[in-house]
Structures are given as C-alpha cells and as structure tokens.
Coordinates of C-alpha atoms in Angstrom, one line a residue:
Chain A
M1 CA -20.6 25.3 30.1
S2 CA -17.7 25.0 27.7
V3 CA -15.9 22.4 25.7
L4 CA -12.2 22.0 25.0
V5 CA -11.4 20.2 21.8
F6 CA -7.9 18.9 21.0
A7 CA -7.0 19.6 17.4
E8 CA -5.4 16.7 15.5
H9 CA -2.5 17.9 13.3
D10 CA 1.0 17.2 12.1
N11 CA 2.4 20.7 12.8
S12 CA 1.6 21.8 9.3
Q13 CA -1.9 20.7 8.5
L14 CA -5.1 20.5 10.6
K15 CA -6.6 17.0 10.1
A16 CA -10.0 17.0 8.6
D17 CA -11.3 14.7 11.3
T18 CA -11.0 17.5 13.8
L19 CA -13.9 19.2 12.0
K20 CA -16.0 16.1 12.8
T21 CA -15.0 16.2 16.4
V22 CA -16.0 19.9 16.6
A23 CA -19.5 18.8 15.3
A24 CA -19.7 16.3 18.2
A25 CA -18.6 19.0 20.6
Q26 CA -21.4 21.2 19.4
A27 CA -23.9 18.6 20.3
M28 CA -22.6 18.6 23.9
G29 CA -23.5 22.3 24.3
G30 CA -21.5 25.3 25.3
E31 CA -18.7 27.5 24.0
I32 CA -16.0 25.5 22.0
H33 CA -12.3 26.2 22.4
L34 CA -9.9 24.4 20.1
L35 CA -6.4 23.6 21.5
V36 CA -3.5 23.4 19.0
A37 CA -0.5 21.9 20.8
G38 CA 2.6 21.5 18.6
Y39 CA 5.8 23.1 17.5
N40 CA 6.1 25.6 14.6
C41 CA 2.4 25.1 14.1
Q42 CA 1.2 28.5 13.1
A43 CA -0.3 27.2 9.9
V44 CA -2.5 24.8 12.0
A45 CA -3.5 27.7 14.2
D46 CA -4.6 29.7 11.2
A47 CA -6.6 26.8 9.8
A48 CA -8.1 26.2 13.3
S49 CA -9.3 29.8 13.5
K50 CA -11.5 29.2 10.5
V51 CA -13.4 26.2 11.9
N52 CA -17.0 27.0 12.3
G53 CA -18.5 26.9 15.8
V54 CA -15.2 27.5 17.5
A55 CA -15.1 30.6 19.8
K56 CA -11.4 30.6 20.6
V57 CA -8.2 28.8 19.4
L58 CA -5.6 28.2 22.1
V59 CA -2.1 27.7 20.7
A60 CA 0.6 26.0 22.7
D61 CA 3.6 26.3 20.4
N62 CA 6.6 24.7 22.1
A63 CA 9.3 22.1 21.3
A64 CA 7.8 20.0 24.2
Y65 CA 4.7 19.3 22.1
E66 CA 6.4 18.7 18.7
H67 CA 5.6 15.0 18.6
Q68 CA 2.6 15.2 21.0
L69 CA 4.1 12.8 23.4
A70 CA 1.4 11.7 25.8
E71 CA 3.4 12.5 28.9
N72 CA 3.7 16.1 27.9
V73 CA 0.4 16.8 26.2
S74 CA -1.6 15.2 29.0
L75 CA -0.1 17.6 31.5
L76 CA -1.0 20.6 29.4
V77 CA -4.6 19.4 28.8
T78 CA -5.1 18.5 32.4
E79 CA -3.9 22.0 33.4
L80 CA -6.3 23.7 31.0
A81 CA -9.2 21.3 31.9
A82 CA -10.1 23.3 35.1
D83 CA -12.1 25.7 32.9
Y84 CA -14.1 23.2 30.9
D85 CA -16.9 20.7 31.4
H86 CA -16.1 18.6 28.4
I87 CA -12.6 17.7 27.2
V88 CA -12.8 16.1 23.8
A89 CA -10.3 14.6 21.3
T90 CA -10.6 12.6 18.1
A91 CA -10.3 8.8 18.5
L92 CA -7.1 8.7 16.3
T93 CA -3.8 7.4 17.6
T94 CA -2.8 10.7 19.2
G95 CA -6.1 11.2 21.0
K96 CA -6.3 7.5 22.0
N97 CA -2.8 7.8 23.4
F98 CA -3.0 10.8 25.7
M99 CA -6.7 11.2 26.6
P100 CA -7.0 8.3 29.1
R101 CA -3.9 9.8 30.8
V102 CA -5.8 13.1 31.1
A103 CA -8.9 11.3 32.5
A104 CA -6.8 9.5 35.1
L105 CA -5.0 12.7 36.1
L106 CA -8.4 14.4 36.5
D107 CA -9.7 11.3 38.3
V108 CA -12.7 10.8 35.9
A109 CA -13.7 7.9 33.7
Q110 CA -13.3 8.3 29.9
I111 CA -15.9 7.5 27.4
S112 CA -14.1 6.3 24.2
D113 CA -15.0 6.4 20.6
I114 CA -18.5 7.8 20.7
I115 CA -20.6 7.8 17.6
A116 CA -23.5 10.0 18.9
V117 CA -24.3 12.5 21.6
E118 CA -27.6 12.0 23.3
S119 CA -27.2 14.8 25.8
S120 CA -24.4 16.6 27.6
D121 CA -23.7 13.5 29.8
T122 CA -25.0 10.7 27.7
F123 CA -23.2 9.2 24.7
V124 CA -23.5 6.3 22.3
R125 CA -20.6 4.0 21.5
P126 CA -20.0 0.6 19.8
I127 CA -18.7 -2.3 21.9
Y128 CA -17.8 -5.9 21.1
A129 CA -16.3 -4.9 17.7
G130 CA -19.4 -3.0 16.8
N131 CA -21.7 -5.9 17.4
A132 CA -23.5 -4.0 20.1
I133 CA -24.2 -0.4 20.6
A134 CA -24.1 0.9 24.2
T135 CA -25.7 4.1 25.5
V136 CA -23.6 5.3 28.4
Q137 CA -24.1 8.1 31.0
S138 CA -21.2 9.7 32.6
L139 CA -21.6 10.4 36.3
D140 CA -18.4 12.5 36.6
S141 CA -18.6 16.3 36.8
K142 CA -16.1 16.6 33.9
K143 CA -16.5 14.5 30.8
V144 CA -13.4 13.2 29.0
I145 CA -14.5 12.0 25.6
T146 CA -12.9 10.6 22.4
V147 CA -15.0 10.9 19.2
R148 CA -15.1 8.4 16.3
P149 CA -15.0 10.7 13.4
T150 CA -17.1 8.5 11.0
G151 CA -20.0 9.1 13.4
F152 CA -20.3 12.9 12.7
D153 CA -20.4 15.3 9.7
A154 CA -17.6 17.8 9.4
V155 CA -18.4 21.5 10.2
A156 CA -17.6 24.1 7.7
T157 CA -14.5 26.2 7.6
D158 CA -15.6 29.8 7.1
G159 CA -15.4 31.0 10.7
S160 CA -13.1 33.5 12.3
A161 CA -12.2 32.5 15.9
E162 CA -9.9 34.5 18.1
V163 CA -6.4 33.0 18.4
V164 CA -4.7 33.1 21.8
A165 CA -1.1 32.0 22.3
L166 CA -0.5 30.1 25.5
D167 CA 2.9 30.4 27.2
K168 CA 3.2 26.8 28.3
A169 CA 6.0 24.3 28.2
T170 CA 5.3 21.2 30.3
D171 CA 8.0 18.5 29.7
A172 CA 7.5 15.5 31.9
G173 CA 11.1 14.4 31.1
T174 CA 10.2 10.7 31.1
S175 CA 10.1 10.1 27.4
S176 CA 11.6 11.3 24.1
H177 CA 10.9 10.9 20.4
V178 CA 13.4 8.9 18.5
N179 CA 12.1 8.7 14.9
D180 CA 9.1 8.3 12.6
E181 CA 8.7 6.0 9.7
L182 CA 5.7 7.3 7.9
S183 CA 4.2 5.8 4.8
V184 CA 4.2 8.1 1.8
S185 CA 1.2 8.1 -0.4
E186 CA -0.3 10.3 -3.1
R187 CA -3.7 8.8 -2.5
P188 CA -6.4 10.3 -0.2
D189 CA -6.2 9.6 3.5
L190 CA -7.9 6.3 4.3
G191 CA -10.1 7.8 7.0
A192 CA -11.3 10.6 4.9
A193 CA -11.6 9.0 1.4
S194 CA -15.1 8.8 -0.2
V195 CA -14.1 5.6 -1.9
V196 CA -12.0 2.8 -0.4
I197 CA -10.8 -0.3 -2.1
S198 CA -9.3 -3.0 0.2
G199 CA -7.5 -6.2 -0.4
G200 CA -7.3 -9.3 1.8
R201 CA -5.6 -12.6 2.0
G202 CA -7.0 -13.4 -1.4
M203 CA -4.5 -10.9 -3.0
Q204 CA -1.9 -13.6 -2.3
N205 CA 1.1 -11.2 -2.2
G206 CA 2.1 -7.6 -1.9
D207 CA 2.8 -7.2 -5.7
N208 CA -0.8 -8.1 -6.5
F209 CA -1.9 -5.0 -4.6
K210 CA -0.8 -3.1 -7.7
L211 CA -3.9 -4.5 -9.3
L212 CA -5.9 -2.1 -7.0
D213 CA -3.8 0.9 -8.1
G214 CA -5.5 1.5 -11.5
I215 CA -9.0 1.2 -10.0
A216 CA -8.1 3.5 -7.1
D217 CA -6.7 6.1 -9.5
K218 CA -9.9 6.1 -11.6
L219 CA -12.1 6.3 -8.5
G220 CA -9.9 8.7 -6.5
A221 CA -9.9 6.0 -3.9
A222 CA -7.7 5.2 -0.9
I223 CA -6.4 1.6 -0.6
G224 CA -6.9 -0.4 2.5
A225 CA -6.3 -3.9 3.7
S226 CA -7.6 -6.6 6.0
R227 CA -5.5 -7.8 9.0
A228 CA -4.7 -11.0 7.2
A229 CA -3.1 -9.0 4.4
V230 CA -1.1 -6.9 6.9
D231 CA 0.0 -9.9 9.0
A232 CA 1.1 -11.7 5.9
G233 CA 3.3 -8.7 5.1
F234 CA 1.6 -7.7 1.9
V235 CA 1.2 -4.1 2.9
P236 CA 2.1 -1.9 5.9
N237 CA -0.1 -1.9 9.0
D238 CA -1.3 1.7 8.7
M239 CA -3.5 0.4 5.8
Q240 CA -5.4 -1.9 8.1
V241 CA -9.2 -1.5 8.3
G242 CA -10.9 -3.1 11.2
Q243 CA -11.5 -3.2 15.0
T244 CA -7.9 -2.7 15.7
G245 CA -7.0 -0.7 12.6
K246 CA -8.8 2.3 11.0
I247 CA -12.5 2.7 11.1
V248 CA -13.8 4.0 7.7
A249 CA -17.3 4.9 6.4
P250 CA -16.8 5.9 2.8
D251 CA -19.6 6.2 0.2
L252 CA -18.2 3.1 -1.6
Y253 CA -16.2 0.3 0.0
I254 CA -14.9 -2.4 -2.3
A255 CA -13.7 -5.5 -0.5
V256 CA -11.4 -7.7 -2.7
G257 CA -10.4 -11.1 -1.5
I258 CA -11.6 -10.4 2.0
S259 CA -13.7 -13.0 3.8
G260 CA -15.4 -10.6 6.1
A261 CA -14.4 -11.6 9.7
I262 CA -16.1 -9.8 12.6
Q263 CA -13.0 -7.8 13.2
H264 CA -12.8 -6.5 9.6
L265 CA -16.5 -5.7 9.5
A266 CA -16.1 -3.6 12.6
G267 CA -14.0 -1.2 10.6
M268 CA -16.2 -0.7 7.5
K269 CA -19.8 -1.8 7.9
D270 CA -21.0 1.8 8.2
S271 CA -20.0 2.4 4.6
K272 CA -22.8 3.6 2.4
I273 CA -22.4 1.0 -0.4
I274 CA -20.3 -2.1 0.1
V275 CA -19.1 -4.2 -2.9
A276 CA -17.6 -7.6 -2.4
I277 CA -15.4 -9.4 -5.0
N278 CA -14.7 -12.9 -3.8
K279 CA -14.5 -16.3 -5.4
D280 CA -16.1 -18.0 -2.3
A281 CA -19.9 -17.5 -2.6
E282 CA -20.2 -18.5 1.1
A283 CA -17.9 -15.8 2.4
P284 CA -19.5 -13.7 5.2
I285 CA -18.7 -10.5 3.4
F286 CA -21.6 -11.2 1.0
Q287 CA -24.0 -10.9 4.0
V288 CA -23.2 -7.2 4.3
A289 CA -22.4 -6.4 0.7
D290 CA -24.9 -4.4 -1.3
Y291 CA -23.4 -5.8 -4.5
G292 CA -21.4 -8.9 -4.6
I293 CA -19.7 -10.7 -7.5
V294 CA -18.5 -14.3 -7.2
A295 CA -15.4 -14.2 -9.3
D296 CA -11.7 -14.7 -9.3
L297 CA -10.2 -11.3 -8.4
F298 CA -7.4 -11.8 -10.9
D299 CA -10.0 -11.8 -13.7
A300 CA -12.4 -9.3 -12.1
L301 CA -9.9 -6.5 -11.2
P302 CA -8.4 -5.9 -14.7
E303 CA -11.9 -6.1 -16.2
L304 CA -13.3 -3.6 -13.6
E305 CA -10.4 -1.2 -14.2
S306 CA -11.0 -1.3 -18.0
K307 CA -14.7 -0.6 -17.6
L308 CA -14.5 2.4 -15.2
Chain B
M1 CA 14.0 -6.9 36.0
K2 CA 10.5 -7.8 37.0
V3 CA 7.7 -7.6 34.5
L4 CA 4.0 -7.3 35.4
V5 CA 1.4 -8.4 32.9
P6 CA -2.3 -7.5 33.6
I7 CA -4.7 -9.8 31.6
K8 CA -8.4 -9.8 31.1
R9 CA -11.0 -12.6 30.7
V10 CA -13.2 -11.7 27.7
I11 CA -15.6 -13.4 25.3
D12 CA -13.7 -15.5 22.7
Y13 CA -13.0 -13.3 19.7
N14 CA -14.8 -15.7 17.3
V15 CA -18.1 -15.6 19.1
K16 CA -20.9 -13.6 17.5
V17 CA -22.3 -11.7 20.5
R18 CA -26.0 -11.5 21.2
V19 CA -27.7 -8.6 22.9
K20 CA -30.1 -9.5 25.7
A21 CA -33.9 -9.2 24.9
D22 CA -34.3 -6.5 27.6
N23 CA -31.4 -4.5 26.1
S24 CA -29.6 -4.4 29.5
N25 CA -26.3 -5.8 28.1
V26 CA -24.9 -8.5 25.9
D27 CA -25.7 -12.1 26.8
L28 CA -22.6 -13.8 28.2
A29 CA -24.4 -16.8 29.7
N30 CA -22.8 -20.1 28.4
V31 CA -20.5 -18.2 26.0
K32 CA -17.0 -19.3 25.4
M33 CA -14.5 -17.1 27.3
A34 CA -10.8 -16.7 26.7
I35 CA -7.8 -14.5 27.4
N36 CA -8.1 -11.2 25.6
P37 CA -6.0 -11.5 22.4
F38 CA -3.9 -8.4 23.1
C39 CA -3.2 -9.6 26.6
E40 CA -2.0 -12.9 25.2
I41 CA 0.5 -10.9 23.1
A42 CA 1.6 -9.0 26.3
V43 CA 2.3 -12.3 28.1
E44 CA 4.2 -13.6 25.1
E45 CA 6.4 -10.4 25.0
A46 CA 7.1 -10.7 28.8
V47 CA 8.1 -14.4 28.4
R48 CA 10.4 -13.6 25.5
L49 CA 12.1 -10.9 27.6
K50 CA 12.6 -13.5 30.3
E51 CA 14.0 -16.0 27.7
A52 CA 16.4 -13.3 26.4
G53 CA 17.7 -12.8 30.0
T54 CA 16.3 -9.3 30.3
A55 CA 13.5 -10.1 32.6
T56 CA 14.0 -12.2 35.8
E57 CA 10.3 -12.7 36.8
V58 CA 7.0 -12.4 35.0
I59 CA 3.9 -11.8 37.1
A60 CA 0.4 -12.1 35.6
V61 CA -2.5 -10.3 37.3
S62 CA -6.2 -10.3 36.6
I63 CA -9.1 -8.5 38.2
G64 CA -12.4 -10.4 38.4
D65 CA -14.3 -13.2 40.0
K66 CA -12.9 -16.7 40.5
S67 CA -13.4 -17.6 36.8
C68 CA -10.5 -15.4 35.7
Q69 CA -8.1 -17.8 37.4
E70 CA -8.6 -19.9 34.3
Q71 CA -7.0 -17.2 32.2
L72 CA -4.2 -16.7 34.9
R73 CA -3.4 -20.4 34.6
T74 CA -3.2 -20.0 30.8
A75 CA -0.7 -17.2 31.4
L76 CA 1.3 -19.4 33.8
A77 CA 1.3 -22.2 31.2
L78 CA 2.6 -19.7 28.6
G79 CA 5.6 -19.0 30.9
A80 CA 4.6 -16.5 33.6
D81 CA 6.1 -17.3 37.0
R82 CA 3.3 -16.5 39.3
A83 CA -0.2 -14.9 39.3
I84 CA -2.3 -12.6 41.3
Q85 CA -6.1 -12.6 41.1
I86 CA -7.7 -9.4 42.5
D87 CA -11.1 -10.8 43.5
T88 CA -14.2 -8.8 42.7
D89 CA -17.6 -9.5 41.1
Q90 CA -18.1 -5.8 40.3
N91 CA -18.1 -4.6 36.8
L92 CA -15.3 -2.0 36.9
D93 CA -14.6 1.1 34.8
S94 CA -11.1 1.2 33.3
L95 CA -10.1 3.9 35.9
H96 CA -10.8 1.5 38.8
V97 CA -8.9 -1.2 37.1
A98 CA -6.0 1.2 36.7
K99 CA -6.2 2.2 40.3
L100 CA -6.1 -1.4 41.5
L101 CA -3.2 -2.1 39.2
Q102 CA -1.4 0.9 40.6
K103 CA -1.6 -0.7 44.0
V104 CA -0.1 -3.9 42.6
V105 CA 2.7 -1.8 40.9
E106 CA 3.5 -0.2 44.3
E107 CA 3.7 -3.6 45.9
E108 CA 5.6 -5.4 43.3
Q109 CA 7.8 -2.6 41.9
P110 CA 8.1 -4.0 38.3
Q111 CA 10.4 -2.2 35.9
L112 CA 8.0 -2.8 33.0
V113 CA 4.2 -3.3 32.9
I114 CA 3.0 -4.8 29.6
L115 CA -0.8 -4.6 28.9
G116 CA -2.9 -5.2 25.8
K117 CA -3.8 -2.0 23.9
Q118 CA -7.5 -2.7 24.3
S119 CA -9.9 -5.4 25.4
I120 CA -12.2 -6.8 22.6
D121 CA -15.3 -6.5 24.7
S122 CA -15.5 -2.9 26.0
D123 CA -13.1 -1.7 23.2
N124 CA -12.0 1.2 25.5
N125 CA -8.3 1.4 25.0
Q126 CA -7.7 3.2 28.3
T127 CA -6.3 1.1 31.1
G128 CA -2.6 1.2 30.2
Q129 CA -2.6 4.9 29.7
M130 CA -4.5 5.5 32.9
L131 CA -2.1 3.3 34.8
A132 CA 0.8 5.2 33.3
A133 CA -0.7 8.5 34.5
L134 CA -1.4 7.2 38.0
T135 CA 2.1 5.8 38.5
G136 CA 3.7 8.8 36.7
M137 CA 5.5 6.5 34.3
A138 CA 6.1 7.0 30.6
Q139 CA 4.0 5.0 28.2
G140 CA 4.6 3.2 24.9
T141 CA 1.2 2.4 23.5
F142 CA 0.3 0.3 20.5
A143 CA 3.7 -1.3 20.5
S144 CA 5.0 -3.3 17.6
A145 CA 8.5 -3.6 18.9
V146 CA 10.0 -3.3 22.4
N147 CA 13.8 -3.1 23.0
V148 CA 15.1 -2.7 26.6
D149 CA 18.3 -0.7 26.5
G150 CA 19.9 -0.2 29.9
E151 CA 17.8 2.4 31.8
K152 CA 15.5 3.0 28.9
V153 CA 13.1 1.1 26.7
N154 CA 12.7 1.9 23.0
V155 CA 9.1 1.3 21.8
T156 CA 8.1 1.3 18.2
R157 CA 4.4 2.4 18.1
E158 CA 1.8 1.9 15.4
V159 CA 0.5 5.4 14.6
D160 CA -1.9 6.6 12.0
G161 CA 0.7 7.5 9.3
G162 CA 3.0 4.6 9.9
L163 CA 5.4 3.9 12.8
Q164 CA 6.9 6.1 15.5
T165 CA 9.7 5.1 17.9
V166 CA 9.9 6.6 21.4
A167 CA 12.5 6.2 24.2
L168 CA 11.0 5.8 27.7
N169 CA 12.7 6.0 31.0
L170 CA 12.2 2.8 33.1
P171 CA 10.0 1.9 34.9
A172 CA 7.5 2.2 32.0
I173 CA 4.2 1.0 30.7
V174 CA 3.8 -0.7 27.3
T175 CA 0.6 -1.6 25.6
T176 CA 0.7 -4.2 22.8
D177 CA -0.5 -4.0 19.2
L178 CA -1.3 -7.2 17.2
R179 CA 2.0 -7.2 15.3
L180 CA 4.3 -7.2 18.4
N181 CA 4.6 -11.0 18.3
E182 CA 2.9 -14.3 17.5
P183 CA 1.9 -15.9 20.9
R184 CA 2.9 -19.5 21.4
Y185 CA 0.7 -22.4 22.3
A186 CA 0.9 -23.8 25.8
S187 CA 2.2 -27.4 25.7
L188 CA 0.6 -30.1 27.8
P189 CA 3.5 -30.4 30.2
N190 CA 3.5 -26.6 30.7
I191 CA -0.2 -26.7 31.4
M192 CA 0.4 -29.4 34.0
K193 CA 3.3 -27.4 35.5
A194 CA 1.1 -24.2 35.6
K195 CA -1.2 -25.9 38.0
R196 CA 1.5 -25.9 40.7
K197 CA 2.7 -22.3 40.1
P198 CA 1.7 -19.8 42.9
L199 CA -1.6 -17.9 42.4
A200 CA -2.4 -15.4 45.1
V201 CA -6.0 -14.2 45.6
K202 CA -6.5 -10.7 47.0
P203 CA -10.0 -9.2 47.6
A204 CA -10.4 -5.9 45.8
A205 CA -12.0 -4.5 48.9
D206 CA -8.6 -4.9 50.8
F207 CA -7.0 -2.1 48.7
G208 CA -9.2 0.5 50.4
L209 CA -10.2 2.2 47.1
D210 CA -13.5 3.9 46.3
L211 CA -14.7 1.8 43.4
T212 CA -18.1 3.5 43.0
A213 CA -19.2 3.3 39.3
R214 CA -18.4 6.5 37.3
T215 CA -20.6 5.5 34.4
T216 CA -24.0 4.0 34.0
L217 CA -24.8 1.6 31.1
L218 CA -28.3 2.8 30.1
K219 CA -28.9 0.3 27.4
V220 CA -27.3 -2.0 24.8
T221 CA -28.9 -2.5 21.4
P222 CA -27.9 -4.5 18.4
P223 CA -26.4 -2.5 15.6
A224 CA -28.6 -1.5 12.6
E225 CA -28.9 -4.4 10.2
R226 CA -27.7 -3.9 6.7
Q227 CA -30.2 -4.7 4.0
A228 CA -29.3 -7.9 2.2
G229 CA -27.7 -7.1 -1.1
I230 CA -27.6 -8.7 -4.5
V231 CA -25.1 -10.9 -6.3
V232 CA -24.4 -9.5 -9.8
E233 CA -23.4 -11.7 -12.7
S234 CA -20.8 -9.6 -14.5
I235 CA -18.5 -6.6 -14.0
D236 CA -20.6 -4.7 -16.6
E237 CA -23.7 -5.2 -14.4
L238 CA -21.7 -4.1 -11.3
V239 CA -20.4 -0.9 -12.9
E240 CA -23.9 -0.2 -14.3
K241 CA -25.5 -0.6 -10.8
L242 CA -22.8 1.5 -9.1
K243 CA -23.4 4.3 -11.6
N244 CA -27.2 4.3 -12.0
E245 CA -28.6 2.6 -8.9
A246 CA -26.2 3.4 -6.1
K247 CA -24.9 6.6 -7.8
V248 CA -21.6 6.3 -6.0
I249 CA -19.4 6.5 -9.1
S250 CA -19.9 8.7 -12.2

C-alpha cells in the first residue's frame, strides 16, 4: 500500500494546499511519496522534503514539465502509477487539468474534489454545487483522487524525507505553452487566507473595489468576488469565489453587496464566520450569515474601515 | 472543419435540490431540467466558429435516455447542424461517457471537440480530459478564448493565478469556462427549424464497450445546516461581536 501525491508548485514555491492534500493521503493509508514535476524546481524539492508524513520525494526536473502541461505530466504520472494504490492531487487548476487524463490512461474512474476519507476506497464529496454530499466507493484497484484542500488541515513541515531525482522527460509533443498573464497581488492567497472580503454586483464598478482595500489591509485579508462582479468586468476572474471559481473556507468571510446565489454559496459556506453587508434585507446571503447588517455598503465600508 | 459538441441534460441551475428521504440520491422527480450551462457555452462557441467560416459543420451529441433529445433540439435551435443521441438509461461514470464519445470521435473525425468544463450536477470536471487522453489529443481546459490558427488552436485558459495560453495541435479537445462567451437565445423560427434537423439515435450497447459501474454511490445526505445568524444594527455592534463573540478579529 502506498500513495503518490502530486505536489502543486510554481517551480519556486511549494503551494500550501499540498500540505492539506498530504493530510488526506495519510487518511488513505500507506507510505506517501510526493512527486515534484517541474523545471529548475530544486527549491520546491527542498520544501517538499520537509513535509511531515512523506517518506520519499520524487523529483522530475525537466523542461518538458516547466508549465505542467497536462499532456506531458499525465504521461509521467501514469508511468509512475504502477507502484501505487492511490494517486492523489490537489483540486486546483493543475490537478483538475491533468488527473482525469491519468485516470483515463489507467482505465479507472476518478473521484474528484473529496472533502473526507472514510476508508481506503470510500470518499466523501459535494455534488450539486455543495447542496448534497455524496459518499462514493471506488471499485477500481487503483484510486485516482483529487482533494479539495479546504476539507483537510495542513500537515506540519518539520520532516526530512529522502529526495530521489527521476531521470524522466516525457514530451507528448502535442501542445506547447505560449504565455501566462498572472495577476500580481501583495495580499494573501485567496485559497489560504484566514480572512476573505468579497464584493459582488452591489459594488457597481471596479473602482469601488478599492473600498475593500483598507479593510483587507487591516485584517490581513484576501479580496474575492462573486461571479456577477467578475462577469461585469469589475475584477479579474481569478478572484471569483464559487462553484466554478475558488472554494474558500476562511475563519471570517465578509460578503459585501453579494446576494448569495447557490453558485456563490458553494464556494464559501464552509467559512467559520460569515458576515453579510447588503442593503436588501431579503437577500439569501442573510440565511447563511452569522452576522448581517442591512446597510448601504458605501456608508458601511468606510465606517467599518475606520473602526477596525 | 468539423466540430463535435457533447452536451448534458442536468437539473436547471436555479433549482434548489432536495435529497431523497432514504438518502439514496437527490430527488429529480418533476424537477426542471435544462442543458448544462457550460455545454451551452460550448454550443455557442462552435456556432460562432461556423459563423466565422472556420467550422463547416457542428454536431451535437448527448448520452442518456430519450429525454435528452430535448436538449439536443435546443442545441440544434442554437445553430448545430445535426445531433446524435447515444441511448442508455444507465447512470454512467465520466470514464464511460468519455469512452462512448471516443467512438463518436472515431466515426465523425472532428478537428475540434468542445465540451463544458464540468456539469453542475456531478461537479466532476473530468470528461473532456478523459476524452483527450483516450483519443491522444491535446487539451485546452477551462477556456476563456479559443483561436484556430491553421493547424493549431490557441486556447487561453483560466488558471489559479490568472490566465495561461497554450497552443494545441489539431485535432484537439477544448473545455469551456463561463467567460468564453455569452450564449444566444434560440429564436422561435430557429426552434421550428430545429425540429426538422437530423437527430440520429444509437443504442449505447451497439458500441461494444464494457460499461460496468466503477463507483458505487453509497449515500447522499444534505449538507450540514448553518445556524441562523443575527442582524446587527450598527457597525460598532458588528465589530464588537467579531472581536468578543466570534473572536475572529483582534
């Protein structure tokens, strides 16, 4: 019994969500090996070797894996899969992109976005935008799993795993990377922040999102948005919280000018404390909010900032 | 070039789902069904490629019982040229759906297959990637822009940190994100015309695939209910509660 966990990283930093995925892997049972596939990613390999519960770090450092193209990474993971019972990745865009490809190449079903492990073959996952929770048993001999990081607590980082370099270079030759346009932000990562403040259609325009900046600075919060705010062009899409955007579960989630559609709630309703600021007392967001205030956000936000 | 668009019939996105009393599944009896929103975006993209002169034929395909013909007719009304229903009343894993679609790809030889990135019922986000693996094609998932350029297609993808553009050799698989386009409404004349467009029915059993279930749904439960909260009267009260009662800020 052993588990292969795919490490999420950007070639320089190991993503914190990987620590949560390792926690999920521990619940599946068996020795855990962490795979770092990238290019010039020694720093990630070093960080990966310190992750608790990991017995071995496999490093595939090759230009073919620089952008973690699904065509190339899936071939690498499928090749390694022979030695493992569970192949696990984090349900972030990279994992979501290549893992179903691995599952199909191995001819097994994939279980996506699990939030709990009941046993080595039985997993819990949300369906219907989180409005139902399914318990699913895998009947395949190998389990291909993606893990929703908000469902698990991160493992510590004081371990010392053995690092093994893999001499692999699988380039499928069917795709190539053209460019990245990444949003630059000084704020904490939306998925990992302990406080998130999000704006919706009620913000009216992109400039008004600046009203959230001061509050976010004082609380050390990340700034998110509803789909309505993204579709209206107020903010970029990587800020979207919801069924089709990011899933967050911070200690405090402040929803400003967000009505609370099913699709938005799917992305934030596991937050510990939810605060709603909305001028419509009938907005569905108040049904899930621990604290609500019926007020015009243009009055409430400056006042909140001044009182923090 | 030929474009294949697989679509799925799902519960309407506005419906609040109910879990059955025996926890066997969600209750879909007498619930409004619709074309999956991501699939609708896929149809729209294919039709736009045809209007731009890039695509010559758009084929919609759906797997399910007779009722999914309704969604295929919707796709035809939106501009697809013909439709294929793969008839089965089985509840299939994404892998089986991908294997059936692989057979359709072999038969039709499309240059581009456009799928939704996920269905809003199972929320799996697997089928497009699996189809790409089975056909050996490159994939452009979570697409917010698709540009066909000779023998390649450039796909701008929505990734965690922002956007990423990849170039794929054709034939290729694309899965749609919400911001790819704004689907049109079907006009009444187009709905009438769609009734006369060809719709072929093929039994899933004829494809000779082993469609034995690979997963068992043990139970479905409603999510934990959140405790009803309180409405505060002032920002002062809100800040005080967050500090002293919830203790989430200091």
